[in-house]
CSV table of C-alpha atoms in Angstrom, one decimal:
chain,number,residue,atom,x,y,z
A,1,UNK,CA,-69.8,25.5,97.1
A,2,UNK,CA,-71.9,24.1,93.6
A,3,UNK,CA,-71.6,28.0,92.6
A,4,UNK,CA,-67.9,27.9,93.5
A,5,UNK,CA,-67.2,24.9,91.2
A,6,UNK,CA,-69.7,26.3,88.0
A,7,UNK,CA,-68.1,29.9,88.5
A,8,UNK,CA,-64.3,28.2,88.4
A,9,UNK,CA,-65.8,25.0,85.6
A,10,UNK,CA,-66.8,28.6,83.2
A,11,UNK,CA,-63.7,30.1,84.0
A,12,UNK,CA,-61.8,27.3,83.2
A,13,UNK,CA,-63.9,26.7,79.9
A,14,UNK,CA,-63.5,30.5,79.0
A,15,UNK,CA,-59.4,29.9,79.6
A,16,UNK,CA,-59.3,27.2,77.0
A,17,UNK,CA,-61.4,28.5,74.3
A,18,UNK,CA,-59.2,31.9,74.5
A,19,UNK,CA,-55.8,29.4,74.6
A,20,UNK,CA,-58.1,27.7,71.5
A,21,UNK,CA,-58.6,31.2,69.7
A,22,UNK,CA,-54.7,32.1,69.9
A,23,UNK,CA,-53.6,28.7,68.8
A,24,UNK,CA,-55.8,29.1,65.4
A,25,UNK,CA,-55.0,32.6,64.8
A,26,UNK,CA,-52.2,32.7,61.9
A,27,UNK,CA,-48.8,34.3,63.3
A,28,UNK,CA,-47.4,36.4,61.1
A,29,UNK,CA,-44.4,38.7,61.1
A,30,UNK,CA,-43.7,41.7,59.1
A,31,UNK,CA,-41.4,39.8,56.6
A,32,UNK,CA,-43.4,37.0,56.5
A,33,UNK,CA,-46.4,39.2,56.0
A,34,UNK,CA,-44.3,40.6,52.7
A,35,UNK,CA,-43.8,37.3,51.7
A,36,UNK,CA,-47.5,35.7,51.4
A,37,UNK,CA,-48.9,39.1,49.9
A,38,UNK,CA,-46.7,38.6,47.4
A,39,UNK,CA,-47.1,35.1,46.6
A,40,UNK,CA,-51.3,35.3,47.0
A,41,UNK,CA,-51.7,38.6,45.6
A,42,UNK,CA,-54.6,38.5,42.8
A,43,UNK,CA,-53.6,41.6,41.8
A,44,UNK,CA,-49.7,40.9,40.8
A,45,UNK,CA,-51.5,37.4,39.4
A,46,UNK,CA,-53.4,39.4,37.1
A,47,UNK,CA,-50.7,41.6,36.0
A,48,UNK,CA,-48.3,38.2,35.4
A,49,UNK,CA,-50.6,36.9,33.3
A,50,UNK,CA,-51.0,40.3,31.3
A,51,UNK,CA,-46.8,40.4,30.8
A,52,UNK,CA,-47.3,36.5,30.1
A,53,UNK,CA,-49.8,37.6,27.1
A,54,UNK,CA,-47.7,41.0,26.2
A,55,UNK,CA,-44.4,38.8,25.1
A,56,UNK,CA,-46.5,36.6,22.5
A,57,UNK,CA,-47.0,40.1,20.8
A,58,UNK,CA,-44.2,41.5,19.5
A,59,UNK,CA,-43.3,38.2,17.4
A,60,UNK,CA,-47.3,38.7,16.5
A,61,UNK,CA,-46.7,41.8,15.1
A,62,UNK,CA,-43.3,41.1,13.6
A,63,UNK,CA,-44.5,38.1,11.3
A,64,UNK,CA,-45.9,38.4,7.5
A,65,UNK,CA,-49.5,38.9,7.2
A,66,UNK,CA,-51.3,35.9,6.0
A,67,UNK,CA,-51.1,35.2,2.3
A,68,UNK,CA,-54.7,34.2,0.4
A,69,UNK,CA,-55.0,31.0,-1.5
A,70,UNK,CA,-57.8,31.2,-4.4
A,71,UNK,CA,-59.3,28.8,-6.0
A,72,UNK,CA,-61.5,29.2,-8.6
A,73,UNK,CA,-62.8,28.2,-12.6
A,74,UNK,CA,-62.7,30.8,-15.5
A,75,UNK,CA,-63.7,31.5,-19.0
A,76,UNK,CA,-66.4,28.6,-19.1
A,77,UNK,CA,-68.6,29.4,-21.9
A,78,UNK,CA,-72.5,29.5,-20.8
A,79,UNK,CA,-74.0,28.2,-23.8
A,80,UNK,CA,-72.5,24.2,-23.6
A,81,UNK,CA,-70.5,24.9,-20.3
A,82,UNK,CA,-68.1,22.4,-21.9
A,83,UNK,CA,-64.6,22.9,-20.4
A,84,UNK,CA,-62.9,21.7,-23.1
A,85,UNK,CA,-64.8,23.8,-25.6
A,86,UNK,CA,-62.6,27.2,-25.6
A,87,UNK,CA,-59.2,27.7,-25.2
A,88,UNK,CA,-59.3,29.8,-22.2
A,89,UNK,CA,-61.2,27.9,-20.0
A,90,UNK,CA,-59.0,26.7,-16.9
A,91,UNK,CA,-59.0,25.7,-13.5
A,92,UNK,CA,-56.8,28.2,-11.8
A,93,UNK,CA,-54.9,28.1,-8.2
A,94,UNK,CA,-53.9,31.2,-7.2
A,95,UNK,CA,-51.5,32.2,-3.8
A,96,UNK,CA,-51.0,36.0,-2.9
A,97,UNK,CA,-48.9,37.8,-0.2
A,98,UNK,CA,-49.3,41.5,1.4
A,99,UNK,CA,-46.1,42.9,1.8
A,100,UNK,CA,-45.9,46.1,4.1
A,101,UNK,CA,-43.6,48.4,3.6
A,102,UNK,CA,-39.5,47.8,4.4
A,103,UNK,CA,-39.6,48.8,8.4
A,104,UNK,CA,-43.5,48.6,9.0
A,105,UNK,CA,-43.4,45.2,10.5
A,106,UNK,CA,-40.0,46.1,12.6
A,107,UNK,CA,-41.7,49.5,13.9
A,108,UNK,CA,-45.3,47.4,15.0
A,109,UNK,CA,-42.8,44.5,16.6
A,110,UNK,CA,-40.6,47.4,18.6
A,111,UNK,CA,-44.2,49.0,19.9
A,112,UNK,CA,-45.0,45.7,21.3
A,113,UNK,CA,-41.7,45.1,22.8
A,114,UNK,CA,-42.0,48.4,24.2
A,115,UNK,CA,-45.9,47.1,25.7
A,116,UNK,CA,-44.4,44.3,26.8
A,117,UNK,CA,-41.7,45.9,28.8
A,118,UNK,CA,-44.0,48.9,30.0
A,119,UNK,CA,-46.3,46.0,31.5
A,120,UNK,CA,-43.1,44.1,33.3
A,121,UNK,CA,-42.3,47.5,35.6
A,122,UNK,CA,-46.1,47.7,36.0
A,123,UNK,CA,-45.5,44.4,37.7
A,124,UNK,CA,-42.7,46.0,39.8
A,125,UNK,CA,-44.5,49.0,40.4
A,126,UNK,CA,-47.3,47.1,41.6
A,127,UNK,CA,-45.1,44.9,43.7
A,128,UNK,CA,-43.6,48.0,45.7
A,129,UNK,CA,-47.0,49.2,46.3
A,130,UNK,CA,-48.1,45.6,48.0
A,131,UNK,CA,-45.2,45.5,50.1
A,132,UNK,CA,-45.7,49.3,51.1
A,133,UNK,CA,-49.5,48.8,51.8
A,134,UNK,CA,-48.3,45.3,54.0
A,135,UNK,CA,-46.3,47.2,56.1
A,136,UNK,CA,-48.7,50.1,56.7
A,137,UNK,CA,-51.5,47.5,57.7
A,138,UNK,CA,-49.2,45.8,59.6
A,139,UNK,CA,-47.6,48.9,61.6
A,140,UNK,CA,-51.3,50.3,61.9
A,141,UNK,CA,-51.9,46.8,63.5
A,142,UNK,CA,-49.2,47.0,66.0
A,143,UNK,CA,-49.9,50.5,67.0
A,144,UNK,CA,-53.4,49.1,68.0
A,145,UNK,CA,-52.0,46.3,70.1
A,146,UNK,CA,-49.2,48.4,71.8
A,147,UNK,CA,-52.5,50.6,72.3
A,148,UNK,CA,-54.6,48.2,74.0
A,149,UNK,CA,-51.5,47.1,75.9
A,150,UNK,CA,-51.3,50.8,77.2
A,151,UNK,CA,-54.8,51.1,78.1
A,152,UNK,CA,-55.1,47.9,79.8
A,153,UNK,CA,-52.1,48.6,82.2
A,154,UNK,CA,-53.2,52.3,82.9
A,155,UNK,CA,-56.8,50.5,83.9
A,156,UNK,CA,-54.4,48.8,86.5
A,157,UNK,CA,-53.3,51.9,87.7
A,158,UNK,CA,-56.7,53.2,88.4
A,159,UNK,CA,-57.9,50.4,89.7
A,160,UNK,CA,-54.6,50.7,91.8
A,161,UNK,CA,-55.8,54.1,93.0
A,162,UNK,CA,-59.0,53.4,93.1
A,163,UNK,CA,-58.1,50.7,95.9
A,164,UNK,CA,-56.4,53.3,97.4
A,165,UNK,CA,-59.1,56.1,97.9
A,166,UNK,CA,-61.5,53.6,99.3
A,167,UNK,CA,-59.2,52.7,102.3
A,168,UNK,CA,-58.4,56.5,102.8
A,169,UNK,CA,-62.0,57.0,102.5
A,170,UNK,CA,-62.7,54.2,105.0
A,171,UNK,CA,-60.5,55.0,107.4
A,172,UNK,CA,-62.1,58.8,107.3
A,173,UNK,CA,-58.4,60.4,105.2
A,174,UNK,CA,-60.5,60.5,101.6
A,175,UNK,CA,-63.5,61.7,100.5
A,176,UNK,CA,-66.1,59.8,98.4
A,177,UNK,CA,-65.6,62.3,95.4
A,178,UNK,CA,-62.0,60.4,94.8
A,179,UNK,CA,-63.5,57.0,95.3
A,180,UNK,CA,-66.0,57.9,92.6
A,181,UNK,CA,-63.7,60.2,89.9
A,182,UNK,CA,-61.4,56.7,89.9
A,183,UNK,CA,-64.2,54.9,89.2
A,184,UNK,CA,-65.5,57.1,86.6
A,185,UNK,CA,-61.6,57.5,84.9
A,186,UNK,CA,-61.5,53.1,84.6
A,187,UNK,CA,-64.7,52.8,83.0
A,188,UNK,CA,-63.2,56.0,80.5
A,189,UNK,CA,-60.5,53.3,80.1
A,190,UNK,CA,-62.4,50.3,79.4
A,191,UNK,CA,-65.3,52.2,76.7
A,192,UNK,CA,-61.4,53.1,75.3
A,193,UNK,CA,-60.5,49.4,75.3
A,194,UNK,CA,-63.5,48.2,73.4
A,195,UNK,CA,-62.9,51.6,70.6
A,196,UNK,CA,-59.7,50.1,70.7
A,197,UNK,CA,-60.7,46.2,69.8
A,198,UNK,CA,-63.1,47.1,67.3
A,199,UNK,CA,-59.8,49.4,65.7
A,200,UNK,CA,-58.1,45.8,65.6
A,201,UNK,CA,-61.1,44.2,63.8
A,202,UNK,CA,-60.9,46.9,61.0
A,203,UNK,CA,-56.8,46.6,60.8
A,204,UNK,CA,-56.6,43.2,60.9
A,205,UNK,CA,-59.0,42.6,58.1
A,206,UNK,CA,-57.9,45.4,56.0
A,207,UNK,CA,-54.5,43.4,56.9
A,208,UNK,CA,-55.9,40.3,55.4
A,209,UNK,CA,-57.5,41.2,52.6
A,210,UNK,CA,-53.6,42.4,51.3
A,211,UNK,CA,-52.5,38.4,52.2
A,212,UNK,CA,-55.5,36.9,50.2
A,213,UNK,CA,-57.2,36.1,53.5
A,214,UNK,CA,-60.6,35.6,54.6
A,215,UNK,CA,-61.6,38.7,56.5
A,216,UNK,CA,-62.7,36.7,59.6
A,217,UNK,CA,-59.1,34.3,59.7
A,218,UNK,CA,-57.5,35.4,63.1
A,219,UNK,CA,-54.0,36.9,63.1
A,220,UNK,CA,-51.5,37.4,65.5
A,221,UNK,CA,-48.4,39.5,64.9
A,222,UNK,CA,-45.1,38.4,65.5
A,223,UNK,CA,-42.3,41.0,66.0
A,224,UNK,CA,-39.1,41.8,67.9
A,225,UNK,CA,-37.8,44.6,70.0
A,226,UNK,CA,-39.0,47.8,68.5
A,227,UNK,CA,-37.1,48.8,65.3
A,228,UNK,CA,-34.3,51.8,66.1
A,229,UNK,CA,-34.8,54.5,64.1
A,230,UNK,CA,-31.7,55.2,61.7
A,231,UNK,CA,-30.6,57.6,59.5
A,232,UNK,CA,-31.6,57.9,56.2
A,233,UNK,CA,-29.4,59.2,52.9
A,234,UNK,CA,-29.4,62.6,52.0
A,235,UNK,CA,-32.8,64.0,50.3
A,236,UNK,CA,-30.9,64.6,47.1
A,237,UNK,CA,-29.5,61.0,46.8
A,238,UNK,CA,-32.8,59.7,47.6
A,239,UNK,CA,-34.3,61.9,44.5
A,240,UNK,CA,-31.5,60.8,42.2
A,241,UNK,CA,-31.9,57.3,43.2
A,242,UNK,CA,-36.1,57.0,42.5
A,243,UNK,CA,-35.3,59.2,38.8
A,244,UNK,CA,-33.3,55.9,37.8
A,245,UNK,CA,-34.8,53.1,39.7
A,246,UNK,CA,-38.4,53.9,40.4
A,247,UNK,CA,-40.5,51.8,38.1
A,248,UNK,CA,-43.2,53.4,37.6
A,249,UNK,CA,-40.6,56.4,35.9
A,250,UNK,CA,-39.9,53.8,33.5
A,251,UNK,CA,-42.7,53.0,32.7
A,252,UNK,CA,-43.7,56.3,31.8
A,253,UNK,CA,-40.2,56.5,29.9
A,254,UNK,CA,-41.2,53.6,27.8
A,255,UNK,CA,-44.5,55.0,27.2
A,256,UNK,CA,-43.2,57.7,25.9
A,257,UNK,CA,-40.7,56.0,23.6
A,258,UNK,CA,-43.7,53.8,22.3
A,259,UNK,CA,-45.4,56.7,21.6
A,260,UNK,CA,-42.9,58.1,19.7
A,261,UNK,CA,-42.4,54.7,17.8
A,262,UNK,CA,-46.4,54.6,17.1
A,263,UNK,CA,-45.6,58.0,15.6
A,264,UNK,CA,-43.4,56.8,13.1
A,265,UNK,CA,-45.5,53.8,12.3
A,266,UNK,CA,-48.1,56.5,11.4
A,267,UNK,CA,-45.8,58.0,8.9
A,268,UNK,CA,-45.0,55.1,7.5
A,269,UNK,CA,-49.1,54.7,6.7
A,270,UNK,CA,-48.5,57.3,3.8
A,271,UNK,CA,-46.3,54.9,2.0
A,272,UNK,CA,-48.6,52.2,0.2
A,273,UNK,CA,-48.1,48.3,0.9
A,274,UNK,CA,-47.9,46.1,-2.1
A,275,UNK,CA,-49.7,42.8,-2.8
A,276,UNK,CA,-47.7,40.1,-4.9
A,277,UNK,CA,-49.8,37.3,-6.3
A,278,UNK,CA,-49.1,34.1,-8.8
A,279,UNK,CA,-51.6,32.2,-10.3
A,280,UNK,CA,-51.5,28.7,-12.3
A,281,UNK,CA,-54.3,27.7,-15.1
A,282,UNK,CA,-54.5,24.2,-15.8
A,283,UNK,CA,-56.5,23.6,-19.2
A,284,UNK,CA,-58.1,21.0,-20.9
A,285,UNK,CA,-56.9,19.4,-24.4
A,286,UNK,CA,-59.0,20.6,-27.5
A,287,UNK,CA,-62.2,18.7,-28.6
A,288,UNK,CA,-59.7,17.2,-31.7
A,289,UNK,CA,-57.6,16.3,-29.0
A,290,UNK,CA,-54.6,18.5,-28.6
A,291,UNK,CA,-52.6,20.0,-26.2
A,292,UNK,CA,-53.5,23.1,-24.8
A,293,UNK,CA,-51.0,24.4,-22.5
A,294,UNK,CA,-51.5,25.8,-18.9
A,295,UNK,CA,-51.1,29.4,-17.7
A,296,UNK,CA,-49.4,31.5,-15.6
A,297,UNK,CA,-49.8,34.6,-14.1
A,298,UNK,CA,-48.3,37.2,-11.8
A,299,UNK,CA,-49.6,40.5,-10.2
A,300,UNK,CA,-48.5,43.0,-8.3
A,301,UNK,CA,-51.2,45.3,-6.2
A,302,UNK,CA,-50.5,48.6,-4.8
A,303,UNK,CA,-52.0,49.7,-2.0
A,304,UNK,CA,-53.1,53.8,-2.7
A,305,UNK,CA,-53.8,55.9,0.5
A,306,UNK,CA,-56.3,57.9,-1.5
A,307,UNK,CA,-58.5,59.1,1.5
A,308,UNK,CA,-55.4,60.2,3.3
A,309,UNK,CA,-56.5,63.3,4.5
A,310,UNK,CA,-59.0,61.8,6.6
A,311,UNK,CA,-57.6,58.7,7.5
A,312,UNK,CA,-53.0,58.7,7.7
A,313,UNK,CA,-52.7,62.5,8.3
A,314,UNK,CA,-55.3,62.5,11.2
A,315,UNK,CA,-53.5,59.3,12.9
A,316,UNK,CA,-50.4,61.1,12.5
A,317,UNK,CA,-51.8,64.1,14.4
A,318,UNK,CA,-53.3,61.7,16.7
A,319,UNK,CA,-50.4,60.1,17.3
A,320,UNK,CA,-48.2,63.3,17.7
A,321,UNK,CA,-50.7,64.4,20.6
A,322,UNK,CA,-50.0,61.1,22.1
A,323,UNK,CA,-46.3,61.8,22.2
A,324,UNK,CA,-47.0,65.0,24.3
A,325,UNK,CA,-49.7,64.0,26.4
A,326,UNK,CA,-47.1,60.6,27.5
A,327,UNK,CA,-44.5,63.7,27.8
A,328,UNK,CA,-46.8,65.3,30.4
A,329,UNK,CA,-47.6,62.5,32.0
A,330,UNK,CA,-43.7,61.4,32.5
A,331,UNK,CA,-43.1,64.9,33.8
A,332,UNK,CA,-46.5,65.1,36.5
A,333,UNK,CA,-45.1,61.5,37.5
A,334,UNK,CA,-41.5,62.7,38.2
A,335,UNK,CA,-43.4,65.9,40.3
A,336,UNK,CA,-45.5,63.5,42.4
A,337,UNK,CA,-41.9,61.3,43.2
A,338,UNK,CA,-40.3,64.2,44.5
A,339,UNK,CA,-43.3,65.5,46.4
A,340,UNK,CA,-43.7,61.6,47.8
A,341,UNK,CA,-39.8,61.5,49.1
A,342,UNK,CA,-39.8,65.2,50.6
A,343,UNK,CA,-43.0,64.2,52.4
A,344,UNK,CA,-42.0,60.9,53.1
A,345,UNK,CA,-38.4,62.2,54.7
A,346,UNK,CA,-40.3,65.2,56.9
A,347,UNK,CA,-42.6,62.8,58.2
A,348,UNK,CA,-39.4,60.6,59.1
A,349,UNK,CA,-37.7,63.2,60.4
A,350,UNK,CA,-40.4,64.6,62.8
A,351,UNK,CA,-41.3,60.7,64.1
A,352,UNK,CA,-37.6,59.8,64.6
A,353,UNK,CA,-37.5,63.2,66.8
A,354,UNK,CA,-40.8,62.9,68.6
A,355,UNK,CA,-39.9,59.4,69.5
A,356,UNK,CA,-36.5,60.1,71.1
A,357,UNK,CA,-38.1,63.3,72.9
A,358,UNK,CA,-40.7,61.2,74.1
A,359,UNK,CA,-38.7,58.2,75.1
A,360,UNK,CA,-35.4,59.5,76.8
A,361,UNK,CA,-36.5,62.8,78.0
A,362,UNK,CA,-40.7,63.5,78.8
A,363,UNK,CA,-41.7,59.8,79.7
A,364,UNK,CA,-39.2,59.1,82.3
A,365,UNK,CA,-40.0,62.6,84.1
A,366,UNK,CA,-43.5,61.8,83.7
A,367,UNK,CA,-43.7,58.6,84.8
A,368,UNK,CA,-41.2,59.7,88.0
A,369,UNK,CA,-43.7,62.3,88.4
A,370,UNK,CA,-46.9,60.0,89.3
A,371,UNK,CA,-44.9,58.2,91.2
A,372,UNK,CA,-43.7,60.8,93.3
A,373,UNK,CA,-47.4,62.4,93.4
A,374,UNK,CA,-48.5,58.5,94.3
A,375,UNK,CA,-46.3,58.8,97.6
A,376,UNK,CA,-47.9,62.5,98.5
A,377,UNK,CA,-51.5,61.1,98.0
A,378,UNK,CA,-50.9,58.2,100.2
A,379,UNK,CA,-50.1,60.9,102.8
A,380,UNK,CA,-52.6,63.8,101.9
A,381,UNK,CA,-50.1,65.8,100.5
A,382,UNK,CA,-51.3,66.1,96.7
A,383,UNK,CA,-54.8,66.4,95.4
A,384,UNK,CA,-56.7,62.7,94.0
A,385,UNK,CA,-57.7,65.1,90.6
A,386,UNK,CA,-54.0,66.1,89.9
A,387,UNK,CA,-52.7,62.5,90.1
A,388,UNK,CA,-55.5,61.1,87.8
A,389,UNK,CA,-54.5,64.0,85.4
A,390,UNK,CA,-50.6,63.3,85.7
A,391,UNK,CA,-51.6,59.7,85.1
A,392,UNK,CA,-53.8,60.4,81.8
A,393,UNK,CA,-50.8,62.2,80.7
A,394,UNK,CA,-48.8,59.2,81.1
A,395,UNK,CA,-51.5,57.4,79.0
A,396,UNK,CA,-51.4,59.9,76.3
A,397,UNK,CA,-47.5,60.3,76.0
A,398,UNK,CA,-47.0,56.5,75.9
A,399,UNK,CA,-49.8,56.7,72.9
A,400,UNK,CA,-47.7,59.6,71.3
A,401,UNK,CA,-44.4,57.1,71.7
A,402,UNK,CA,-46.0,54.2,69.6
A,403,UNK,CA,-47.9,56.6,67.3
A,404,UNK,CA,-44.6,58.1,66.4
A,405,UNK,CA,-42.6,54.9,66.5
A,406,UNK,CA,-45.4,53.4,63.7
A,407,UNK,CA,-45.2,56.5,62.0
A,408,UNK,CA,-41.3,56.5,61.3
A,409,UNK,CA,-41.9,52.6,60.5
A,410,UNK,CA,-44.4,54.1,57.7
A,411,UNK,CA,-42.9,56.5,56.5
A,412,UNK,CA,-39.5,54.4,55.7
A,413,UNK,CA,-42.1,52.4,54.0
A,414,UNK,CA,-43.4,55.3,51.9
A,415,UNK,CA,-39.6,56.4,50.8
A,416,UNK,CA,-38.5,52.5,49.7
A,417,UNK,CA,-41.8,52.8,48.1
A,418,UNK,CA,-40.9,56.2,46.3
A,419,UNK,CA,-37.6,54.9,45.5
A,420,UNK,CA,-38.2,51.7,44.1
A,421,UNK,CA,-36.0,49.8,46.0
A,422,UNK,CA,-34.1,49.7,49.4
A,423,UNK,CA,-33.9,52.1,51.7
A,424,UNK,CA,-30.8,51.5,52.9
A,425,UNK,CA,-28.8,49.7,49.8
């Protein structure tokens, strides 16, 4: 009886830390999922505060460089160092200003804009990539749990049979061989449950490092009914919808255009800047006491791109290979877009069939067929090894279902991701 009451006092303890565990763990559905990536992320942070810093630098590049003040004493003669003693001794102030050349300053300000705008559908880009990555974690997560879910009922099964070859075998219908191939088929089923468990350790953290989560913080998915699979626009549409929305296009459009403005900007470098200055000398009155007055001057300073050769024509060239090498880029981008959507509607395509064969047509039979092959074991009529193997292949087809239900769920994750936007807008 005292072994009675420890055995049921543990069980009782083991019940409530488990209820404990599941009341910690974080629930999460897939939307809500979406939703804290993309408030936590580090990585969209870090790009923010990159497009925060990009729009200070167009009105940076845009503005006047800054003008010199000098301040200085001239003509003092060395032999008395007398300032009144020759007339062109003075205290001078002097200001000057560069002054680029008409449309230097507009061209530097239009190449920021164009940063600043290449760095804001970075941001998008990288915000469809989250929320594609979320939903492949989270999908990958489910499958796991529908997994375990599969496994652990198919363990009932055989333990269901294995009941049921030790009373034939008791009652001299069976033979041990049966008794011990059940046994041998559960434990199969429970080293596949613990596979399984670790699986969820690895997806769940993988999970929570895409919510800004500690690796060890418990989550627990909350979801519907499966998802119906639907059908999708035509490939074509889908193309012609990621060449103008896709982000990461645009960006490699406005890459090229900034290239082609840096190009310009080089061409510009031939043409010399100027440098307008003004100066004021103040002098002293003359040792007999008269007036001297002051002076002032003006200059004008030209720039002379004397070592052009070396320096303007080979940033123009550099520039110029920039402009094709962004033209490459834009064009191995738009290649890897339509490769991403074709893939990404096959893989649709063969889950959203799979799934439908496998739930309305080969599960139901197989499923009728252990049970039918249940009845003739009861009675000696069918073979213990032939029902375990029907069984397993119950096992493995409800796998296939989920596996091809997460897969369709993926792949409409990889097309909204190749489109840049909704799926189904």
């Amino acid at each position: 009886m005292q072994r009675f009451t420890h055995a049921m006092a543990a069980a009782l303890l083991g019940g409530a830390l488990v209820v404990a565990g599941q009341a910690q763990a974080l629930s999460v559905s897939l939307a809500q999922a979406q939703q804290r990536a993309l408030a936590d992320s580090p990585r969209l942070s870090e790009i923010e505060a990159r497009y925060q810093a990009a729009q200070t630098i167009p009105e940076q590049m845009g503005a006047l460089p800054d003008p010199s003040v000098t301040i200085g004493l001239l003509s003092v003669p060395t032999n008395t160092f007398d300032l009144d003693q020759e007339a062109m001794t003075q205290f001078q102030v002097g200001i000057s200003q560069p002054l680029p050349w008409p449309g230097k300053r507009k061209l530097k300000s239009s190449v920021a804009q164009f940063g600043v705008t290449a760095t804001e559908q970075e941001l998008a880009e990288a915000r469809l990539m989250l929320r594609r990555d979320v939903v492949k974690r989270w999908w990958n997560l489910y499958f796991t749990e529908r997994a375990l879910e599969v496994v652990r009922d198919n363990q009932q099964k055989m333990r269901e049979f294995n009941r049921i070859t030790l009373s034939r075998y008791r009652v001299g219908k069976g033979v041990q061989q049966d008794a011990l191939q059940a046994q041998l088929e559960l434990s199969a089923l429970l080293e596949r449950e613990v596979v399984l468990k670790g699986q969820r350790r690895v997806q769940a953290a993988g999970l929570n490092a895409l919510l800004a989560l500690d690796a060890q913080e418990s989550l627990a998915l909350s979801h519907d009914e499966p998802p119906a699979f639907r059908d999708i626009p035509e490939q074509s549409e889908l193309l012609d919808r990621a060449l103008r929305q896709r982000p990461l296009l645009r960006q490699r459009m406005i890459q090229l255009d900034a290239a082609k403005e840096k190009t310009k900007l080089a061409a510009l470098g031939l043409i010399p800047d100027f440098t307008l200055g003004a100066s004021y000398g103040y002098r002293q009155s003359a040792p007999n006491g008269a007036d001297r007055a002051d002076l002032l001057s003006m200059t004008l300073g030209i720039k002379i791109p004397l070592y052009a050769l070396s320096k303007q024509r080979r940033e123009i060239d550099q520039r110029e290979a920039e402009v094709i090498a962004s033209k490459d880029r834009l064009h191995e981008t738009q290649l890897q877009v339509r490769s991403q959507i074709v893939s990404a509607v096959a893989s649709y395509e063969r889950a959203s069939s799979q799934a439908e064969l496998l739930q309305n047509g080969i599960l139901p039979q197989a499923r009728q067929t252990v049970a039918s092959m249940l009845s003739g074991f009861q009675v000696g009529q069918v073979d213990f090894t032939a029902l375990v193997r029907a069984q397993l292949m119950v096992n493995n087809l409800q796998l296939q279902y989920w596996r091809a239900l997460v897969d369709g769920q993926q792949a409409q994750a990889d097309l909204a991701a190749a489109l840049g936007g909704d799926l189904y807008e």
